[in-house]
Amino acid sequence: MLTVYNLKMPHAVYGGENAMDNITAILKNHQAKRVALFTDGGILASGLFTLPEAAVKAAEAEYYVLSDIPPEPSYTAVQQIVDQFKENGADMIIAVGGGSVLDAAKLASVLVTDEYGVKELLDTPGRAKKCVPTILIPTTAGTGAEVTPNAIVAVPEKELKIGIVNENMIADYVILDARMVKNLPRPIAAATGVDALAHAIECYTSKKANPFSDTFALEALDLILNHILPACDDPEAMEAKNRMQIAAFYAGIAITASGTTAVHALSYPLGGKYHIAHGVSNAILLAPVMRFNAPVCEDRLAKAYDRCCHEAENRCQSDSEKAEWVIGKIEEIVRHLNIPTSLKEFGVPKEDLDGLVEAGMLVQRLLVNNMREVTPEDARNLYLEIL
Ligand SMILES: NC(=O)c1ccc[n+]([C@@H]2O[C@H](COP(=O)([O-])OP(=O)(O)OC[C@H]3O[C@@H](n4cnc5c(N)ncnc54)[C@H](O)[C@@H]3O)[C@@H](O)[C@H]2O)c1
Ligand SMILES: [Zn+2]
């Protein structure tokens, strides 16, 4: 547990019915004249974009759309969008999408300068300063990118994904409008929901855990463990979808106050080298890493059980039983949601093991948060377990 901690948050967060309507007032308060709307092809095709677009039109601001953002973009793909943004200029950024779009917009908001670009921030993230205010509207539930100071990009030459962290990238405004996640396709809802689950449980069992992060991590965990299945399975389960959206946001706050651990660290090479979606690679690693960690955080997992298990019958008694229930529940969720539980279907050959271990061990930013030390031998065993 940290003994000194802080929490940096967006200026304002709007949730509940028709939260999107607040955009008009925000733009008017800022006297925004020209707005850059960041999104991607999937969101445009889904028809979701019309809601924020209508709110911008109502503010009578001029706007243009940047939508050439691939899922899980490389730093060069993000730089291309940033360059388009710099050419066109804007006094407000609105981003509508999953983590890929939100992260690209967050980077653009600190890169209206010719002194450095995304590549330079990979080495010296502290240089970035906020240039343009942001309104972030997540459409997955989700990465929590709407509230974190992080932006994750793929770095093909290192076969890794790398997180750029700078508090200047924290959103100015966040809009959690349930309509944006209502029709989330099941595989995306499943993978991004388990990503949020990973954020919550990793932050709760992180060396950087503290009273601020615990509050949000535990609430997120309770909401996710008990609502993720109906939210993904039942198109009409609006209450469950709402709760997942709020839980993903809370789990993002937990990341901001604490930090993820070995699940995310070992997952980055899987995204970087094999382009496995972020939520899927985390889902594959989540139960094996938690089982590896359990001996040193059984008490925390037991507290998570006490908070999240609402089954009246067959109560677990000991800490180890409770910890096993939590890990078993995660396995059950991943299986039920038809997310792969190993790397088999991604064609990862055993010969790649050394490279994976080497790349995973580079992610010390997150590995240092893991309560149980992860040696290269441990990383090898964990990768072997999921091959
Ligand atoms: N900044 C952070 O704190 C943070 C945290 C975790 C992950 N990430 C990063 O976020 C990225 C992943 O984001 P993601 O998992 O949200 O997915 P994504 O943004 O990559 O989107 C995946 C696909 O889903 C589509 N989509 C999104 N919302 C939709 C909706 N409501 N309806 C229909 N289609 C929709 C998109 O168009 C896209 O094709 C990765 O790069 C990951 O590393 C960032
Ligand atoms: Zn994540």
mmCIF file of C-alpha atoms in Angstrom, residues 21-380:
data_model
loop_
_atom_site.group_PDB
_atom_site.id
_atom_site.type_symbol
_atom_site.label_atom_id
_atom_site.label_comp_id
_atom_site.label_asym_id
_atom_site.label_seq_id
_atom_site.Cartn_x
_atom_site.Cartn_y
_atom_site.Cartn_z
ATOM 1 C CA ASP A 21 -26.832 17.254 -24.153
ATOM 2 C CA ASN A 22 -24.249 18.903 -21.871
ATOM 3 C CA ILE A 23 -21.868 19.272 -24.802
ATOM 4 C CA THR A 24 -23.733 22.305 -26.110
ATOM 5 C CA ALA A 25 -23.378 24.231 -22.835
ATOM 6 C CA ILE A 26 -19.716 23.240 -22.433
ATOM 7 C CA LEU A 27 -18.884 24.523 -25.916
ATOM 8 C CA LYS A 28 -20.792 27.745 -25.311
ATOM 9 C CA ASN A 29 -19.068 28.310 -21.935
ATOM 10 C CA HIS A 30 -15.708 27.895 -23.623
ATOM 11 C CA GLN A 31 -16.850 30.113 -26.485
ATOM 12 C CA ALA A 32 -15.565 27.353 -28.762
ATOM 13 C CA LYS A 33 -15.586 28.471 -32.388
ATOM 14 C CA ARG A 34 -13.953 25.486 -34.054
ATOM 15 C CA VAL A 35 -14.227 21.908 -32.840
ATOM 16 C CA ALA A 36 -12.228 18.838 -33.917
ATOM 17 C CA LEU A 37 -14.314 15.670 -33.601
ATOM 18 C CA PHE A 38 -12.185 12.518 -33.300
ATOM 19 C CA THR A 39 -13.800 9.146 -34.012
ATOM 20 C CA ASP A 40 -13.263 6.009 -36.129
ATOM 21 C CA GLY A 41 -14.884 4.076 -38.961
ATOM 22 C CA GLY A 42 -16.679 1.642 -36.640
ATOM 23 C CA ILE A 43 -18.409 4.438 -34.750
ATOM 24 C CA LEU A 44 -19.384 6.230 -37.965
ATOM 25 C CA ALA A 45 -20.831 2.966 -39.353
ATOM 26 C CA SER A 46 -22.781 2.331 -36.133
ATOM 27 C CA GLY A 47 -24.701 5.601 -36.464
ATOM 28 C CA LEU A 48 -23.642 6.617 -32.933
ATOM 29 C CA PHE A 49 -21.894 9.713 -34.154
ATOM 30 C CA THR A 50 -25.110 11.605 -34.896
ATOM 31 C CA LEU A 51 -25.752 12.303 -31.184
ATOM 32 C CA PRO A 52 -22.553 14.242 -30.377
ATOM 33 C CA GLU A 53 -22.632 15.809 -33.826
ATOM 34 C CA ALA A 54 -26.123 17.185 -33.169
ATOM 35 C CA ALA A 55 -24.972 18.647 -29.832
ATOM 36 C CA VAL A 56 -22.056 20.419 -31.570
ATOM 37 C CA LYS A 57 -24.388 21.779 -34.243
ATOM 38 C CA ALA A 58 -26.692 23.114 -31.503
ATOM 39 C CA ALA A 59 -23.757 25.098 -30.090
ATOM 40 C CA GLU A 60 -23.373 26.699 -33.516
ATOM 41 C CA ALA A 61 -19.666 25.890 -33.580
ATOM 42 C CA GLU A 62 -17.814 25.081 -36.777
ATOM 43 C CA TYR A 63 -16.518 21.491 -36.773
ATOM 44 C CA TYR A 64 -14.685 18.846 -38.758
ATOM 45 C CA VAL A 65 -14.223 15.111 -38.310
ATOM 46 C CA LEU A 66 -10.972 13.108 -38.032
ATOM 47 C CA SER A 67 -11.856 9.429 -38.319
ATOM 48 C CA ASP A 68 -8.793 7.745 -39.764
ATOM 49 C CA ILE A 69 -7.837 6.023 -36.491
ATOM 50 C CA PRO A 70 -7.273 2.256 -36.654
ATOM 51 C CA PRO A 71 -7.993 0.094 -33.600
ATOM 52 C CA GLU A 72 -4.945 -0.145 -31.302
ATOM 53 C CA PRO A 73 -2.991 2.373 -33.420
ATOM 54 C CA SER A 74 0.780 2.547 -33.760
ATOM 55 C CA TYR A 75 2.519 5.746 -32.722
ATOM 56 C CA THR A 76 3.032 6.613 -36.391
ATOM 57 C CA ALA A 77 -0.699 6.223 -37.137
ATOM 58 C CA VAL A 78 -1.467 8.536 -34.213
ATOM 59 C CA GLN A 79 1.151 11.036 -35.415
ATOM 60 C CA GLN A 80 -0.598 11.162 -38.815
ATOM 61 C CA ILE A 81 -3.882 12.102 -37.129
ATOM 62 C CA VAL A 82 -2.086 14.612 -34.920
ATOM 63 C CA ASP A 83 -0.567 16.202 -38.049
ATOM 64 C CA GLN A 84 -4.009 16.495 -39.676
ATOM 65 C CA PHE A 85 -5.273 18.057 -36.461
ATOM 66 C CA LYS A 86 -2.394 20.547 -36.327
ATOM 67 C CA GLU A 87 -3.064 21.586 -39.938
ATOM 68 C CA ASN A 88 -6.738 22.233 -39.269
ATOM 69 C CA GLY A 89 -6.548 23.648 -35.733
ATOM 70 C CA ALA A 90 -9.385 23.808 -33.177
ATOM 71 C CA ASP A 91 -10.145 25.377 -29.834
ATOM 72 C CA MET A 92 -11.881 22.239 -28.487
ATOM 73 C CA ILE A 93 -11.443 18.497 -29.063
ATOM 74 C CA ILE A 94 -14.342 16.055 -28.750
ATOM 75 C CA ALA A 95 -13.496 12.348 -28.985
ATOM 76 C CA VAL A 96 -16.183 9.701 -29.489
ATOM 77 C CA GLY A 97 -14.986 6.109 -29.434
ATOM 78 C CA GLY A 98 -13.198 3.327 -27.630
ATOM 79 C CA GLY A 99 -9.750 3.598 -26.068
ATOM 80 C CA SER A 100 -8.041 3.840 -29.454
ATOM 81 C CA VAL A 101 -9.864 7.033 -30.421
ATOM 82 C CA LEU A 102 -9.738 8.565 -26.945
ATOM 83 C CA ASP A 103 -5.989 7.973 -26.651
ATOM 84 C CA ALA A 104 -5.309 9.490 -30.091
ATOM 85 C CA ALA A 105 -7.339 12.572 -29.139
ATOM 86 C CA LYS A 106 -5.566 12.860 -25.774
ATOM 87 C CA LEU A 107 -2.203 12.835 -27.536
ATOM 88 C CA ALA A 108 -3.402 15.434 -30.055
ATOM 89 C CA SER A 109 -4.494 17.666 -27.171
ATOM 90 C CA VAL A 110 -0.876 17.963 -25.966
ATOM 91 C CA LEU A 111 0.887 17.973 -29.329
ATOM 92 C CA VAL A 112 0.137 21.332 -30.926
ATOM 93 C CA THR A 113 3.852 21.998 -31.163
ATOM 94 C CA ASP A 114 6.652 21.344 -33.626
ATOM 95 C CA GLU A 115 9.138 20.692 -30.838
ATOM 96 C CA TYR A 116 8.133 17.078 -30.259
ATOM 97 C CA GLY A 117 5.711 14.432 -31.471
ATOM 98 C CA VAL A 118 4.321 11.086 -30.297
ATOM 99 C CA LYS A 119 7.703 9.362 -30.847
ATOM 100 C CA GLU A 120 9.486 11.801 -28.550
ATOM 101 C CA LEU A 121 6.821 11.388 -25.842
ATOM 102 C CA LEU A 122 7.561 7.661 -25.761
ATOM 103 C CA ASP A 123 10.944 8.552 -24.246
ATOM 104 C CA THR A 124 10.082 11.763 -22.400
ATOM 105 C CA PRO A 125 6.341 11.786 -21.639
ATOM 106 C CA GLY A 126 6.783 14.559 -19.069
ATOM 107 C CA ARG A 127 7.348 17.172 -21.796
ATOM 108 C CA ALA A 128 3.732 17.281 -22.908
ATOM 109 C CA LYS A 129 1.577 20.277 -21.961
ATOM 110 C CA LYS A 130 -2.183 20.611 -22.547
ATOM 111 C CA CYS A 131 -2.803 22.806 -25.592
ATOM 112 C CA VAL A 132 -6.505 22.218 -26.352
ATOM 113 C CA PRO A 133 -9.281 21.230 -23.893
ATOM 114 C CA THR A 134 -10.940 17.844 -24.396
ATOM 115 C CA ILE A 135 -14.395 16.325 -24.042
ATOM 116 C CA LEU A 136 -14.098 12.512 -24.021
ATOM 117 C CA ILE A 137 -17.099 10.289 -24.759
ATOM 118 C CA PRO A 138 -16.388 6.551 -24.378
ATOM 119 C CA THR A 139 -18.314 4.097 -26.532
ATOM 120 C CA THR A 140 -16.848 0.957 -24.939
ATOM 121 C CA ALA A 141 -17.086 -0.069 -21.276
ATOM 122 C CA GLY A 142 -14.221 -0.163 -21.327
ATOM 123 C CA THR A 143 -10.706 1.016 -21.075
ATOM 124 C CA GLY A 144 -11.353 3.898 -18.682
ATOM 125 C CA ALA A 145 -9.214 5.986 -21.060
ATOM 126 C CA GLU A 146 -11.764 8.791 -20.610
ATOM 127 C CA VAL A 147 -10.401 9.415 -17.109
ATOM 128 C CA THR A 148 -6.770 8.208 -17.069
ATOM 129 C CA PRO A 149 -3.642 10.258 -17.843
ATOM 130 C CA ASN A 150 -2.449 7.413 -20.129
ATOM 131 C CA ALA A 151 -2.342 6.966 -23.887
ATOM 132 C CA ILE A 152 -1.246 3.575 -25.226
ATOM 133 C CA VAL A 153 0.346 3.186 -28.663
ATOM 134 C CA ALA A 154 1.850 0.230 -30.509
ATOM 135 C CA VAL A 155 5.567 0.460 -31.233
ATOM 136 C CA PRO A 156 6.108 -2.010 -34.100
ATOM 137 C CA GLU A 157 9.929 -1.894 -34.007
ATOM 138 C CA LYS A 158 9.852 -3.006 -30.371
ATOM 139 C CA GLU A 159 6.930 -5.400 -30.936
ATOM 140 C CA LEU A 160 5.358 -3.815 -27.852
ATOM 141 C CA LYS A 161 2.610 -1.469 -26.803
ATOM 142 C CA ILE A 162 3.834 1.427 -24.707
ATOM 143 C CA GLY A 163 1.891 3.663 -22.343
ATOM 144 C CA ILE A 164 2.602 7.392 -22.397
ATOM 145 C CA VAL A 165 1.557 8.846 -19.037
ATOM 146 C CA ASN A 166 1.163 12.550 -18.376
ATOM 147 C CA GLU A 167 -1.489 14.250 -16.265
ATOM 148 C CA ASN A 168 -1.914 16.910 -18.974
ATOM 149 C CA MET A 169 -3.775 14.242 -20.952
ATOM 150 C CA ILE A 170 -6.524 13.901 -18.329
ATOM 151 C CA ALA A 171 -9.806 14.928 -19.946
ATOM 152 C CA ASP A 172 -11.331 18.283 -19.132
ATOM 153 C CA TYR A 173 -14.841 16.864 -19.527
ATOM 154 C CA VAL A 174 -16.188 13.307 -19.620
ATOM 155 C CA ILE A 175 -19.625 12.320 -20.891
ATOM 156 C CA LEU A 176 -20.960 8.909 -19.844
ATOM 157 C CA ASP A 177 -24.089 8.557 -21.959
ATOM 158 C CA ALA A 178 -25.551 5.039 -21.806
ATOM 159 C CA ARG A 179 -26.840 5.314 -25.380
ATOM 160 C CA MET A 180 -23.240 5.057 -26.571
ATOM 161 C CA VAL A 181 -22.825 1.490 -25.235
ATOM 162 C CA LYS A 182 -26.388 0.257 -25.817
ATOM 163 C CA ASN A 183 -25.640 -1.614 -29.048
ATOM 164 C CA LEU A 184 -22.027 -2.518 -28.396
ATOM 165 C CA PRO A 185 -21.418 -5.759 -30.346
ATOM 166 C CA ARG A 186 -21.066 -8.703 -27.917
ATOM 167 C CA PRO A 187 -17.399 -9.570 -28.659
ATOM 168 C CA ILE A 188 -16.359 -5.938 -28.125
ATOM 169 C CA ALA A 189 -18.504 -5.592 -24.982
ATOM 170 C CA ALA A 190 -16.956 -8.820 -23.659
ATOM 171 C CA ALA A 191 -13.296 -7.983 -24.326
ATOM 172 C CA THR A 192 -13.536 -4.366 -23.169
ATOM 173 C CA GLY A 193 -15.588 -5.395 -20.115
ATOM 174 C CA VAL A 194 -12.922 -7.891 -19.062
ATOM 175 C CA ASP A 195 -10.292 -5.166 -19.614
ATOM 176 C CA ALA A 196 -12.169 -3.056 -17.041
ATOM 177 C CA LEU A 197 -12.322 -6.096 -14.751
ATOM 178 C CA ALA A 198 -8.540 -6.446 -15.074
ATOM 179 C CA HIS A 199 -8.059 -2.751 -14.243
ATOM 180 C CA ALA A 200 -10.162 -3.109 -11.088
ATOM 181 C CA ILE A 201 -8.567 -6.263 -9.708
ATOM 182 C CA GLU A 202 -5.017 -5.362 -10.708
ATOM 183 C CA CYS A 203 -5.293 -1.921 -9.095
ATOM 184 C CA TYR A 204 -6.789 -3.460 -5.953
ATOM 185 C CA THR A 205 -3.889 -5.922 -5.668
ATOM 186 C CA SER A 206 -1.215 -3.442 -6.811
ATOM 187 C CA LYS A 207 1.713 -2.319 -4.689
ATOM 188 C CA LYS A 208 0.423 1.173 -5.452
ATOM 189 C CA ALA A 209 -3.038 0.441 -3.977
ATOM 190 C CA ASN A 210 -4.183 3.125 -1.527
ATOM 191 C CA PRO A 211 -7.444 4.276 0.047
ATOM 192 C CA PHE A 212 -8.395 6.382 -2.996
ATOM 193 C CA SER A 213 -7.826 3.623 -5.541
ATOM 194 C CA ASP A 214 -9.344 0.922 -3.291
ATOM 195 C CA THR A 215 -12.655 2.793 -3.119
ATOM 196 C CA PHE A 216 -13.028 2.906 -6.878
ATOM 197 C CA ALA A 217 -11.417 -0.474 -7.631
ATOM 198 C CA LEU A 218 -13.706 -2.373 -5.233
ATOM 199 C CA GLU A 219 -16.870 -0.668 -6.422
ATOM 200 C CA ALA A 220 -15.857 -1.317 -10.036
ATOM 201 C CA LEU A 221 -15.140 -4.960 -9.245
ATOM 202 C CA ASP A 222 -18.489 -5.437 -7.540
ATOM 203 C CA LEU A 223 -20.344 -3.849 -10.456
ATOM 204 C CA ILE A 224 -18.439 -5.790 -13.119
ATOM 205 C CA LEU A 225 -18.531 -9.250 -11.536
ATOM 206 C CA ASN A 226 -22.274 -8.931 -11.076
ATOM 207 C CA HIS A 227 -23.308 -7.185 -14.305
ATOM 208 C CA ILE A 228 -20.899 -8.099 -17.096
ATOM 209 C CA LEU A 229 -22.786 -11.205 -18.243
ATOM 210 C CA PRO A 230 -26.246 -9.657 -18.711
ATOM 211 C CA ALA A 231 -24.641 -6.502 -20.141
ATOM 212 C CA CYS A 232 -22.976 -8.598 -22.860
ATOM 213 C CA ASP A 233 -25.679 -11.238 -23.393
ATOM 214 C CA ASP A 234 -28.917 -9.291 -23.279
ATOM 215 C CA PRO A 235 -29.409 -6.423 -25.761
ATOM 216 C CA GLU A 236 -32.194 -5.025 -23.581
ATOM 217 C CA ALA A 237 -30.289 -5.071 -20.245
ATOM 218 C CA MET A 238 -29.841 -1.301 -20.096
ATOM 219 C CA GLU A 239 -29.371 -1.249 -16.317
ATOM 220 C CA ALA A 240 -26.463 -3.704 -16.553
ATOM 221 C CA LYS A 241 -24.908 -1.798 -19.486
ATOM 222 C CA ASN A 242 -25.200 1.452 -17.536
ATOM 223 C CA ARG A 243 -23.447 -0.089 -14.610
ATOM 224 C CA MET A 244 -20.656 -1.453 -16.805
ATOM 225 C CA GLN A 245 -20.105 2.030 -18.229
ATOM 226 C CA ILE A 246 -19.828 3.504 -14.738
ATOM 227 C CA ALA A 247 -17.669 0.593 -13.539
ATOM 228 C CA ALA A 248 -15.213 1.049 -16.417
ATOM 229 C CA PHE A 249 -14.960 4.728 -15.499
ATOM 230 C CA TYR A 250 -14.347 3.873 -11.812
ATOM 231 C CA ALA A 251 -11.724 1.301 -12.820
ATOM 232 C CA GLY A 252 -10.045 4.055 -14.859
ATOM 233 C CA ILE A 253 -9.965 6.230 -11.724
ATOM 234 C CA ALA A 254 -8.346 3.303 -9.899
ATOM 235 C CA ILE A 255 -5.641 3.221 -12.604
ATOM 236 C CA THR A 256 -5.070 6.956 -12.176
ATOM 237 C CA ALA A 257 -4.675 6.619 -8.402
ATOM 238 C CA SER A 258 -2.868 3.258 -8.369
ATOM 239 C CA GLY A 259 -1.650 1.260 -11.373
ATOM 240 C CA THR A 260 -2.122 -2.019 -13.187
ATOM 241 C CA THR A 261 0.299 -4.890 -12.682
ATOM 242 C CA ALA A 262 1.689 -8.018 -14.370
ATOM 243 C CA VAL A 263 -1.463 -8.822 -16.385
ATOM 244 C CA HIS A 264 -1.158 -5.614 -18.381
ATOM 245 C CA ALA A 265 2.665 -5.803 -18.449
ATOM 246 C CA LEU A 266 2.749 -9.287 -19.994
ATOM 247 C CA SER A 267 -0.164 -8.423 -22.266
ATOM 248 C CA TYR A 268 1.649 -5.567 -24.059
ATOM 249 C CA PRO A 269 3.888 -7.820 -26.218
ATOM 250 C CA LEU A 270 0.815 -9.853 -27.247
ATOM 251 C CA GLY A 271 -0.799 -6.678 -28.556
ATOM 252 C CA GLY A 272 2.435 -5.317 -29.988
ATOM 253 C CA LYS A 273 3.611 -8.456 -31.821
ATOM 254 C CA TYR A 274 0.450 -10.423 -32.663
ATOM 255 C CA HIS A 275 -2.076 -7.551 -32.660
ATOM 256 C CA ILE A 276 -4.322 -9.356 -30.200
ATOM 257 C CA ALA A 277 -6.957 -6.863 -28.981
ATOM 258 C CA HIS A 278 -6.044 -5.308 -25.633
ATOM 259 C CA GLY A 279 -9.072 -6.717 -23.798
ATOM 260 C CA VAL A 280 -8.547 -10.196 -25.234
ATOM 261 C CA SER A 281 -4.848 -10.451 -24.299
ATOM 262 C CA ASN A 282 -5.666 -9.251 -20.785
ATOM 263 C CA ALA A 283 -8.506 -11.761 -20.522
ATOM 264 C CA ILE A 284 -6.160 -14.608 -21.490
ATOM 265 C CA LEU A 285 -3.620 -13.615 -18.831
ATOM 266 C CA LEU A 286 -5.953 -12.463 -16.064
ATOM 267 C CA ALA A 287 -6.730 -15.708 -14.208
ATOM 268 C CA PRO A 288 -3.226 -17.250 -14.598
ATOM 269 C CA VAL A 289 -1.539 -14.091 -13.261
ATOM 270 C CA MET A 290 -4.016 -13.716 -10.396
ATOM 271 C CA ARG A 291 -3.411 -17.344 -9.449
ATOM 272 C CA PHE A 292 0.363 -16.654 -9.547
ATOM 273 C CA ASN A 293 -0.178 -13.577 -7.333
ATOM 274 C CA ALA A 294 -2.668 -15.201 -4.923
ATOM 275 C CA PRO A 295 -0.081 -16.394 -2.351
ATOM 276 C CA VAL A 296 0.926 -12.787 -1.649
ATOM 277 C CA CYS A 297 -2.472 -11.090 -1.921
ATOM 278 C CA GLU A 298 -4.903 -13.686 -0.605
ATOM 279 C CA ASP A 299 -6.138 -11.264 2.053
ATOM 280 C CA ARG A 300 -6.987 -8.660 -0.600
ATOM 281 C CA LEU A 301 -8.742 -11.228 -2.791
ATOM 282 C CA ALA A 302 -10.694 -12.357 0.282
ATOM 283 C CA LYS A 303 -11.792 -8.758 0.918
ATOM 284 C CA ALA A 304 -12.839 -8.546 -2.728
ATOM 285 C CA TYR A 305 -14.936 -11.685 -2.207
ATOM 286 C CA ASP A 306 -16.573 -10.215 0.910
ATOM 287 C CA ARG A 307 -17.542 -7.146 -1.078
ATOM 288 C CA CYS A 308 -18.553 -8.757 -4.370
ATOM 289 C CA CYS A 309 -20.037 -12.172 -3.605
ATOM 290 C CA HIS A 310 -23.739 -11.739 -2.983
ATOM 291 C CA GLU A 311 -24.610 -15.434 -3.090
ATOM 292 C CA ALA A 312 -26.313 -16.306 0.193
ATOM 293 C CA GLU A 313 -25.579 -20.035 0.030
ATOM 294 C CA ASN A 314 -22.308 -21.947 0.204
ATOM 295 C CA ARG A 315 -20.350 -19.062 1.713
ATOM 296 C CA CYS A 316 -16.579 -19.437 1.622
ATOM 297 C CA GLN A 317 -14.871 -19.360 5.003
ATOM 298 C CA SER A 318 -11.092 -19.149 4.660
ATOM 299 C CA ASP A 319 -9.120 -16.494 2.792
ATOM 300 C CA SER A 320 -7.794 -19.117 0.378
ATOM 301 C CA GLU A 321 -11.324 -20.339 -0.444
ATOM 302 C CA LYS A 322 -12.433 -16.767 -0.995
ATOM 303 C CA ALA A 323 -9.436 -15.974 -3.219
ATOM 304 C CA GLU A 324 -10.108 -19.099 -5.268
ATOM 305 C CA TRP A 325 -13.770 -18.077 -5.672
ATOM 306 C CA VAL A 326 -12.730 -14.712 -7.124
ATOM 307 C CA ILE A 327 -10.256 -16.301 -9.563
ATOM 308 C CA GLY A 328 -12.777 -19.009 -10.479
ATOM 309 C CA LYS A 329 -15.396 -16.335 -11.145
ATOM 310 C CA ILE A 330 -13.017 -14.549 -13.524
ATOM 311 C CA GLU A 331 -12.380 -17.828 -15.394
ATOM 312 C CA GLU A 332 -16.110 -18.491 -15.605
ATOM 313 C CA ILE A 333 -16.766 -14.996 -17.017
ATOM 314 C CA VAL A 334 -14.022 -15.279 -19.664
ATOM 315 C CA ARG A 335 -15.279 -18.723 -20.733
ATOM 316 C CA HIS A 336 -18.931 -17.699 -20.771
ATOM 317 C CA LEU A 337 -18.157 -14.684 -22.946
ATOM 318 C CA ASN A 338 -16.358 -16.910 -25.486
ATOM 319 C CA ILE A 339 -13.107 -14.990 -25.158
ATOM 320 C CA PRO A 340 -10.103 -17.220 -25.967
ATOM 321 C CA THR A 341 -8.366 -18.617 -22.898
ATOM 322 C CA SER A 342 -5.058 -19.337 -24.624
ATOM 323 C CA LEU A 343 -2.902 -18.120 -27.514
ATOM 324 C CA LYS A 344 -3.665 -21.233 -29.603
ATOM 325 C CA GLU A 345 -5.926 -19.536 -32.100
ATOM 326 C CA PHE A 346 -3.440 -16.692 -32.634
ATOM 327 C CA GLY A 347 -0.735 -18.992 -34.014
ATOM 328 C CA VAL A 348 1.971 -18.036 -31.523
ATOM 329 C CA PRO A 349 4.801 -20.555 -31.973
ATOM 330 C CA LYS A 350 6.750 -21.878 -28.997
ATOM 331 C CA GLU A 351 9.943 -20.531 -30.584
ATOM 332 C CA ASP A 352 8.670 -17.005 -29.847
ATOM 333 C CA LEU A 353 8.767 -17.622 -26.103
ATOM 334 C CA ASP A 354 12.197 -16.046 -25.503
ATOM 335 C CA GLY A 355 11.209 -12.889 -27.377
ATOM 336 C CA LEU A 356 7.925 -12.655 -25.460
ATOM 337 C CA VAL A 357 9.683 -12.981 -22.114
ATOM 338 C CA GLU A 358 12.255 -10.361 -23.108
ATOM 339 C CA ALA A 359 9.577 -7.913 -24.294
ATOM 340 C CA GLY A 360 7.302 -8.550 -21.295
ATOM 341 C CA MET A 361 10.159 -7.964 -18.843
ATOM 342 C CA LEU A 362 10.731 -4.547 -20.463
ATOM 343 C CA VAL A 363 7.392 -3.335 -19.103
ATOM 344 C CA GLN A 364 8.912 -2.514 -15.717
ATOM 345 C CA ARG A 365 6.610 0.533 -15.413
ATOM 346 C CA LEU A 366 3.851 -1.959 -14.505
ATOM 347 C CA LEU A 367 5.816 -4.987 -13.305
ATOM 348 C CA VAL A 368 7.140 -2.972 -10.348
ATOM 349 C CA ASN A 369 3.519 -2.616 -9.175
ATOM 350 C CA ASN A 370 3.032 -6.381 -8.946
ATOM 351 C CA MET A 371 2.916 -7.558 -5.310
ATOM 352 C CA ARG A 372 4.751 -10.754 -6.183
ATOM 353 C CA GLU A 373 8.054 -10.234 -7.950
ATOM 354 C CA VAL A 374 7.966 -11.488 -11.544
ATOM 355 C CA THR A 375 11.313 -12.954 -12.627
ATOM 356 C CA PRO A 376 12.057 -13.817 -16.286
ATOM 357 C CA GLU A 377 11.528 -17.460 -15.270
ATOM 358 C CA ASP A 378 8.078 -16.598 -13.869
ATOM 359 C CA ALA A 379 7.181 -14.689 -17.034
ATOM 360 C CA ARG A 380 8.263 -17.682 -19.130
#
